[in-house]
mmCIF file of N, CA and C in Angstrom:
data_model
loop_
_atom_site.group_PDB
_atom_site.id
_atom_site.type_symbol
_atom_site.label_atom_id
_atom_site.label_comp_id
_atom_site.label_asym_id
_atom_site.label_seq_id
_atom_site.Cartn_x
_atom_site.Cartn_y
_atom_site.Cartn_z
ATOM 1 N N UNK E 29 -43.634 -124.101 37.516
ATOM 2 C CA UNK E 29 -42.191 -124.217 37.731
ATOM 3 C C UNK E 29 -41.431 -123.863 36.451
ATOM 4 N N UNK E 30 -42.071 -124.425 35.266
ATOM 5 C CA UNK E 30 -41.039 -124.338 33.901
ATOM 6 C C UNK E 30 -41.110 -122.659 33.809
ATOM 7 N N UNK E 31 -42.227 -121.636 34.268
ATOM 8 C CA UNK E 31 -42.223 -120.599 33.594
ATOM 9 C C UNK E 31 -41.410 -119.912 34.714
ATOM 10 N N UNK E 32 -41.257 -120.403 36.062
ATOM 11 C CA UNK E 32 -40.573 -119.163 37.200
ATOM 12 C C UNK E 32 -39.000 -119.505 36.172
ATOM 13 N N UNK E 33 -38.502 -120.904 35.846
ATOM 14 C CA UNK E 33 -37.336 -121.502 35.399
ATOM 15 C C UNK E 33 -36.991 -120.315 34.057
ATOM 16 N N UNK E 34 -37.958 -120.163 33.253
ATOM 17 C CA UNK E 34 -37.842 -119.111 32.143
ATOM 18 C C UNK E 34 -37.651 -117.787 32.648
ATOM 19 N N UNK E 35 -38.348 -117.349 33.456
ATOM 20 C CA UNK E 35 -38.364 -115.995 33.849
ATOM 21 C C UNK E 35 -36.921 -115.826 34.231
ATOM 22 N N UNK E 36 -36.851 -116.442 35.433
ATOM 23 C CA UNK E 36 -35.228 -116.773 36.064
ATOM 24 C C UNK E 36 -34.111 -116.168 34.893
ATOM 25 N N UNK E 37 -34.673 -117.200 33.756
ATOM 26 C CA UNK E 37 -33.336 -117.262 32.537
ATOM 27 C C UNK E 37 -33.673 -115.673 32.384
ATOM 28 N N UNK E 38 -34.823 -115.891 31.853
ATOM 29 C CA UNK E 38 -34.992 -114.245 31.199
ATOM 30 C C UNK E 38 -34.417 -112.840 32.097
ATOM 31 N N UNK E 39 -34.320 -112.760 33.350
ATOM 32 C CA UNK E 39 -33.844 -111.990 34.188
ATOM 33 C C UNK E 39 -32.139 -111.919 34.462
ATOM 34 N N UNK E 40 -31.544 -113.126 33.884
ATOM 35 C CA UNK E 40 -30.547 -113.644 33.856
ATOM 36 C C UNK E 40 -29.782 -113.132 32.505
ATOM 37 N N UNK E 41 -30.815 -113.064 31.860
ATOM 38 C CA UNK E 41 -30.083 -112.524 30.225
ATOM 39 C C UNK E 41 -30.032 -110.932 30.464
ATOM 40 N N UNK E 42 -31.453 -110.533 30.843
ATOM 41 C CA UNK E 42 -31.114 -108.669 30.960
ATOM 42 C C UNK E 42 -30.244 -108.678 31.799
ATOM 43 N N UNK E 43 -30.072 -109.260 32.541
ATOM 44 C CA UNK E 43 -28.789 -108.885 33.778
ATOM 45 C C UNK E 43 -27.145 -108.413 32.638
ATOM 46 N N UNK E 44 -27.088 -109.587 32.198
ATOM 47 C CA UNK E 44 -25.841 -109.590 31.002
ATOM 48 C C UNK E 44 -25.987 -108.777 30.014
ATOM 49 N N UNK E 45 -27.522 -108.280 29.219
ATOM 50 C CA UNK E 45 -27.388 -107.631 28.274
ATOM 51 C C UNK E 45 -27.145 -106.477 29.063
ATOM 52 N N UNK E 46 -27.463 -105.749 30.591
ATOM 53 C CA UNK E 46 -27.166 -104.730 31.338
ATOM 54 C C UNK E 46 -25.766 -104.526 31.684
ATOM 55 N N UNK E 47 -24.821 -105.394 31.808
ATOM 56 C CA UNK E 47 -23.516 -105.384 31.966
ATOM 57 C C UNK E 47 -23.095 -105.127 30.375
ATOM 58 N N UNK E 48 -23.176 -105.754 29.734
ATOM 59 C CA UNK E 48 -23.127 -105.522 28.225
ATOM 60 C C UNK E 48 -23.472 -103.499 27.662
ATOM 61 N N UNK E 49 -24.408 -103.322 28.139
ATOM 62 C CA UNK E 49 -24.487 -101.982 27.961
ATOM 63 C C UNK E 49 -23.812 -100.796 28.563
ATOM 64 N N UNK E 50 -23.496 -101.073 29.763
ATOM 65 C CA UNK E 50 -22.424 -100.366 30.456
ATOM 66 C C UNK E 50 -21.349 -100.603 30.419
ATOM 67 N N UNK E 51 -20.784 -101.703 30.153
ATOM 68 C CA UNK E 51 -19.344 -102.108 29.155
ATOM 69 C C UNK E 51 -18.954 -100.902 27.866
ATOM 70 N N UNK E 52 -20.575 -101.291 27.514
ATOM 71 C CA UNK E 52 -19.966 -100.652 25.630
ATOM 72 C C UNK E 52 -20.065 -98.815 26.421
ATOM 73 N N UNK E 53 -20.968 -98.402 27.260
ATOM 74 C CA UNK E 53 -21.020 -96.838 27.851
ATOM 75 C C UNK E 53 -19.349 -96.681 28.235
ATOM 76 N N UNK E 54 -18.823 -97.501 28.903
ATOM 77 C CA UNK E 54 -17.612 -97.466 29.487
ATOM 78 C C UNK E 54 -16.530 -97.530 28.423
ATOM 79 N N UNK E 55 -16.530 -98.109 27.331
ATOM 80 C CA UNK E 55 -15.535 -97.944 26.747
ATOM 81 C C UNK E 55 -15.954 -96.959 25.423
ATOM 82 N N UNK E 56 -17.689 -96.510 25.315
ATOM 83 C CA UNK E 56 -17.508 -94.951 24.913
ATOM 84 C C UNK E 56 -17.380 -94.189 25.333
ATOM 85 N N UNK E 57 -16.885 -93.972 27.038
ATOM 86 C CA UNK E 57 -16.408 -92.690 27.634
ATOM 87 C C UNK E 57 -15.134 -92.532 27.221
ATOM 88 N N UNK E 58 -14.325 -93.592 27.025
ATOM 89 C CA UNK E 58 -12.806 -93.710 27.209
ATOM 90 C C UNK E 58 -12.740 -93.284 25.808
ATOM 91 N N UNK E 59 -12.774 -93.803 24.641
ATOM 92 C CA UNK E 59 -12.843 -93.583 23.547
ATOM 93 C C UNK E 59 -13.768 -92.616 23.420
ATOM 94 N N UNK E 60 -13.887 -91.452 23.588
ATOM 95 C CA UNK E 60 -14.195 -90.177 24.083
ATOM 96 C C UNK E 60 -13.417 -89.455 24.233
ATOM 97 N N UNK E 61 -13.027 -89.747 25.286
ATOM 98 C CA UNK E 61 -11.879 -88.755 26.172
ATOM 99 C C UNK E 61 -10.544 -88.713 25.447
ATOM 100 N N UNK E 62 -10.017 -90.639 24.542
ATOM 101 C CA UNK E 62 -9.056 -90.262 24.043
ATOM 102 C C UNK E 62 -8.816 -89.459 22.528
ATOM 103 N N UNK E 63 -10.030 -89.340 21.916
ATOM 104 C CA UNK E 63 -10.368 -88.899 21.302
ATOM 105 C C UNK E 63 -10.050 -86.980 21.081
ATOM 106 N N UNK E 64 -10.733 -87.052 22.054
ATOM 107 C CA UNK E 64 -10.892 -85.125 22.565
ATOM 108 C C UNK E 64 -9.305 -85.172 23.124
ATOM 109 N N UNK E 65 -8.787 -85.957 23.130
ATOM 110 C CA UNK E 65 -7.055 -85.404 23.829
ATOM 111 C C UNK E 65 -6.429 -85.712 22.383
ATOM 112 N N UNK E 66 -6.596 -86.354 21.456
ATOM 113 C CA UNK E 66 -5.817 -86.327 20.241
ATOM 114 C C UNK E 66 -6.302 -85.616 19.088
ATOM 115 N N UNK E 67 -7.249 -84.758 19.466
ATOM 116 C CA UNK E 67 -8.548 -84.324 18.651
ATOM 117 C C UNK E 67 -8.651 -84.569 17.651
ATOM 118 N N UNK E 68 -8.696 -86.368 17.500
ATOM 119 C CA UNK E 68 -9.818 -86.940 16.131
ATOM 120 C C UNK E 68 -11.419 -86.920 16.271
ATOM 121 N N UNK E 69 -12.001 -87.113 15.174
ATOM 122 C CA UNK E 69 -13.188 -86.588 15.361
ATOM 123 C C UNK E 69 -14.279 -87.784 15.683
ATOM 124 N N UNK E 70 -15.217 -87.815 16.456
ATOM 125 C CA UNK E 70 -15.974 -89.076 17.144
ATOM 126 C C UNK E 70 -16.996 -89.586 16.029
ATOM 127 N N UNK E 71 -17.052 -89.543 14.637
ATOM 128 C CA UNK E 71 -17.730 -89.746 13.966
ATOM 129 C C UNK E 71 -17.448 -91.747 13.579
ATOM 130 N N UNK E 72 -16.430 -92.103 13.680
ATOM 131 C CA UNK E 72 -15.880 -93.519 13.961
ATOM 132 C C UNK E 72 -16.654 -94.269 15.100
ATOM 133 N N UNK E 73 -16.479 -93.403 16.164
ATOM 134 C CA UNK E 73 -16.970 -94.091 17.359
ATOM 135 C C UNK E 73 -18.456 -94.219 17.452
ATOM 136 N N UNK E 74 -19.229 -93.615 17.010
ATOM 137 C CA UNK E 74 -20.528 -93.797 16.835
ATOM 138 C C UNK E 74 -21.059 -94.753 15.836
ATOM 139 N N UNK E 75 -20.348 -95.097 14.902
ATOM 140 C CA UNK E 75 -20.410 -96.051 14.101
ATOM 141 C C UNK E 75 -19.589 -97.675 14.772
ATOM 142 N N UNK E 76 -19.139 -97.680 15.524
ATOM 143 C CA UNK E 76 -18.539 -98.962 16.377
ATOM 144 C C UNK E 76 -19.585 -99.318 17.624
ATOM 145 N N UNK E 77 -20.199 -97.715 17.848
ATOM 146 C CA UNK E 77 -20.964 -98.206 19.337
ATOM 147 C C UNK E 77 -22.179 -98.881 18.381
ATOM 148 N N UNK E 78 -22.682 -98.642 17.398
ATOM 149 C CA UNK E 78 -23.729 -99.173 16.824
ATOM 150 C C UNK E 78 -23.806 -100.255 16.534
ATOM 151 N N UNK E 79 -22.393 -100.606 16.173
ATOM 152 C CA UNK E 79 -22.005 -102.458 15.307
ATOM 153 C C UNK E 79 -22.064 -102.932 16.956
ATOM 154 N N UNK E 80 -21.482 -102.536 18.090
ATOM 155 C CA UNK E 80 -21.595 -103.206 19.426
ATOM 156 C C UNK E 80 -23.031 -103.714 19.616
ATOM 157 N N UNK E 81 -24.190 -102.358 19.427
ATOM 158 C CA UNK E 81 -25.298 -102.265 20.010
ATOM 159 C C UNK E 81 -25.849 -103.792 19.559
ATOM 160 N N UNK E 82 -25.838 -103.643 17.774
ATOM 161 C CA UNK E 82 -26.360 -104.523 17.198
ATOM 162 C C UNK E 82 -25.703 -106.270 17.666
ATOM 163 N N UNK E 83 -24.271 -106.458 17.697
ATOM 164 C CA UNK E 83 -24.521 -107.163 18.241
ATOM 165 C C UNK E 83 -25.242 -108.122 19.546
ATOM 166 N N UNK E 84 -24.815 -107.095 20.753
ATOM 167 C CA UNK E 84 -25.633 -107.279 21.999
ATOM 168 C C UNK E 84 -26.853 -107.568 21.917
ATOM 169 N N UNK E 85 -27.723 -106.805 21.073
ATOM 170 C CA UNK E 85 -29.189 -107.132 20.423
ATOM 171 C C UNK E 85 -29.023 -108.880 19.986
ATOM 172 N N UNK E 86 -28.709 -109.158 18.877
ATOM 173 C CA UNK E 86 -28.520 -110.279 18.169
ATOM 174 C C UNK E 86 -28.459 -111.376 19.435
ATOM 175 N N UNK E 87 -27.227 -111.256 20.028
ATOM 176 C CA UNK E 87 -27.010 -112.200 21.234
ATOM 177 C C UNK E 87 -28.461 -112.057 22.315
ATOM 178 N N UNK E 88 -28.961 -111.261 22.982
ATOM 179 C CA UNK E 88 -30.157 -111.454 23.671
ATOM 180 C C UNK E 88 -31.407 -111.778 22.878
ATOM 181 N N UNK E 89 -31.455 -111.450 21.599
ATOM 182 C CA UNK E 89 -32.427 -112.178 20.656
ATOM 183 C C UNK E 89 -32.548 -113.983 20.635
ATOM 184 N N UNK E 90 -31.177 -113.922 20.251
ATOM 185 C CA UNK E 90 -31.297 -115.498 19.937
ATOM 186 C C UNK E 90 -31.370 -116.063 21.163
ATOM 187 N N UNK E 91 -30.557 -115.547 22.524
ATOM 188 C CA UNK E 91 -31.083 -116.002 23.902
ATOM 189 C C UNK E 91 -32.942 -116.167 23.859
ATOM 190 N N UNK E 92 -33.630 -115.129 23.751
ATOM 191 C CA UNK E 92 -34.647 -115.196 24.216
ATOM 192 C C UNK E 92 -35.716 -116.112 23.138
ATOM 193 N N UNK E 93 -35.155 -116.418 22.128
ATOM 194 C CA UNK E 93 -36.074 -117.382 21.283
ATOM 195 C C UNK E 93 -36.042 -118.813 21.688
ATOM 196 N N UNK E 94 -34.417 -118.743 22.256
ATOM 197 C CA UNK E 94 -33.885 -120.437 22.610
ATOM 198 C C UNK E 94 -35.048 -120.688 23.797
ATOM 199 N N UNK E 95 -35.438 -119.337 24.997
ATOM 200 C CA UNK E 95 -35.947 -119.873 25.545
ATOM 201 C C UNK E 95 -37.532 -119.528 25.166
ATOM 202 N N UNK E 96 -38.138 -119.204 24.537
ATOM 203 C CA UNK E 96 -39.540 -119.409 24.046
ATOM 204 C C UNK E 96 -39.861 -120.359 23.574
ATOM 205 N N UNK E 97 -39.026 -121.322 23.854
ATOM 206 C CA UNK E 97 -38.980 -122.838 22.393
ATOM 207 C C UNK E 97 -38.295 -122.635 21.174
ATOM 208 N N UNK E 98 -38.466 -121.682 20.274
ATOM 209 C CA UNK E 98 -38.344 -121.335 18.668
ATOM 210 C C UNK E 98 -37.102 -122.299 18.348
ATOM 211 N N UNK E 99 -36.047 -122.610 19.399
ATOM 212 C CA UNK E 99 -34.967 -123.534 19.185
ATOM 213 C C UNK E 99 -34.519 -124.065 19.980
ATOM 214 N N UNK E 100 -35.031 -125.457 20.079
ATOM 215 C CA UNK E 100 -34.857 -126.634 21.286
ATOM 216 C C UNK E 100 -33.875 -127.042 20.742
ATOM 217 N N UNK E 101 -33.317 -127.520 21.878
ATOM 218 C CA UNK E 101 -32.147 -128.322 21.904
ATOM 219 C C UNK E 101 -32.461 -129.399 23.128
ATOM 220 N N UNK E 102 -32.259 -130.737 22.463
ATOM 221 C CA UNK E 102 -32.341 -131.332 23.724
ATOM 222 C C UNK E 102 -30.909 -132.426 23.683
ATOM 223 N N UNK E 103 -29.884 -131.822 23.188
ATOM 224 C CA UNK E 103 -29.285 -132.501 23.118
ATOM 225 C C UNK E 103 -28.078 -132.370 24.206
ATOM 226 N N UNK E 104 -28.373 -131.074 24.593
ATOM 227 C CA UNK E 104 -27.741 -130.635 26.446
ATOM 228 C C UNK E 104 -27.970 -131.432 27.231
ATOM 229 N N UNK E 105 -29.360 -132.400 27.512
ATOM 230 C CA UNK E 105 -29.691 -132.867 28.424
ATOM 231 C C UNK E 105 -29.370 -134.347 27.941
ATOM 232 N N UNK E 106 -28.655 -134.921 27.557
ATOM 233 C CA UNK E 106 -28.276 -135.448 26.544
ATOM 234 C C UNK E 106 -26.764 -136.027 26.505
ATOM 235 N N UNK E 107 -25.986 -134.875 27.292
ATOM 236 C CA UNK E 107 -24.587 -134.967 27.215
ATOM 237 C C UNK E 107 -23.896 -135.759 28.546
ATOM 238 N N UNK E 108 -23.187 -136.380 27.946
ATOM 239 C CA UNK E 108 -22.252 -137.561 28.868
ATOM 240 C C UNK E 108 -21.066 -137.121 28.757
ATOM 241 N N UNK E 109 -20.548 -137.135 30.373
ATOM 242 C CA UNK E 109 -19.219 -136.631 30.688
ATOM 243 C C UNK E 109 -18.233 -137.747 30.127
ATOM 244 N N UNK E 110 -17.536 -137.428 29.566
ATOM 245 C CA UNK E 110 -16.387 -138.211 28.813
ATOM 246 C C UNK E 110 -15.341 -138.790 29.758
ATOM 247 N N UNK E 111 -15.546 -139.091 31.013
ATOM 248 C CA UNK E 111 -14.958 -139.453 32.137
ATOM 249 C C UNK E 111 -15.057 -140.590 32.531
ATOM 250 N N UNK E 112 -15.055 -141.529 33.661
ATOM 251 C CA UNK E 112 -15.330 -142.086 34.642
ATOM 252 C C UNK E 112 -15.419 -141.895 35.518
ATOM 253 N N UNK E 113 -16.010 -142.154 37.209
ATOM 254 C CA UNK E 113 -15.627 -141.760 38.176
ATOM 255 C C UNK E 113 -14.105 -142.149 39.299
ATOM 256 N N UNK E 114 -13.041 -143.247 38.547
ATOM 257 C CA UNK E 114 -12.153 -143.339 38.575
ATOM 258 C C UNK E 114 -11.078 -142.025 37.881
ATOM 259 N N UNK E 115 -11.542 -141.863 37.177
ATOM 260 C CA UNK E 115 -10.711 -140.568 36.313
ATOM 261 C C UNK E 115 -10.982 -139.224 36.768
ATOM 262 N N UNK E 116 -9.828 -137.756 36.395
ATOM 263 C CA UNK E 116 -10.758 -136.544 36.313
ATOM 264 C C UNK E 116 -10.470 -136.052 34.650
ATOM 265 N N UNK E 117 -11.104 -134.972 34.735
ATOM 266 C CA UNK E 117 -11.121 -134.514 33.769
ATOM 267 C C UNK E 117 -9.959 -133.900 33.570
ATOM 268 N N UNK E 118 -8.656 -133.959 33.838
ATOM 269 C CA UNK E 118 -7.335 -134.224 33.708
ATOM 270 C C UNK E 118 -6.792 -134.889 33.000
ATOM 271 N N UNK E 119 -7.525 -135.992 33.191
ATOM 272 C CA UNK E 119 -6.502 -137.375 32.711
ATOM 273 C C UNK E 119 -7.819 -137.331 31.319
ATOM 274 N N UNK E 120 -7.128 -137.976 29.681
ATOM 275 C CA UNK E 120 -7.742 -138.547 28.701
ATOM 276 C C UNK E 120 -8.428 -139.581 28.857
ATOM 277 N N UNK E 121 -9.436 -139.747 27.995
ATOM 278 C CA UNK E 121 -9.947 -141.142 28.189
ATOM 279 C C UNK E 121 -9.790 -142.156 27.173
ATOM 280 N N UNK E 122 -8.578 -143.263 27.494
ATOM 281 C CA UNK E 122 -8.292 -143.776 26.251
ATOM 282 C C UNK E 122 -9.057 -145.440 26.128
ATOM 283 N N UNK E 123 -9.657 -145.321 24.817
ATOM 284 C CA UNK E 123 -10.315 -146.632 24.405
ATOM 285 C C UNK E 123 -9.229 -147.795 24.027
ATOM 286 N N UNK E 124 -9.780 -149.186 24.290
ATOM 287 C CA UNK E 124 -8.797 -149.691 24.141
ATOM 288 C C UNK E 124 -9.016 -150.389 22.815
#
């Protein structure tokens, strides 16, 4: 069960790093096109799609270590809603 639960995640992250990549394709077509209509030269833009790339990398990295273990957190499972079930999460919760 814990590893279909990982896989899951893991299929869940390429999904996003896949939207993530066609995001950054999509806004190097545009920045492209406006480019070639003001004719500055795309040597900028290849240097921005790279700082993108690298981030996107970074972010599915540290995703995929969180879930190999390399950085537990168990302090998610851990967390108490600051509520009551008289209250919503609307209203403050004031101590007296």
């Amino acid at each position: 069960l814990r590893d279909l639960e990982k896989r899951s995640e893991l299929q869940s992250l390429r999904h996003e790093e896949l939207l993530l990549e066609l995001e950054a394709t999509k806004k190097r077509q545009r920045r492209d096109e406006l480019r070639q209509l003001s004719g500055a030269s795309a040597t900028s833009a290849t240097a921005a799609d790279t700082s993108a790339s690298a981030s996107a990398s970074a972010m599915t990295s540290f995703s995929a270590n969180r879930l190999s273990g390399l950085q537990q957190d168990d302090s998610e499972s851990e967390y108490q809603i600051p509520w009551t079930d008289s209250e919503t999460a609307d209203e403050p919760v004031v101590d007296d």
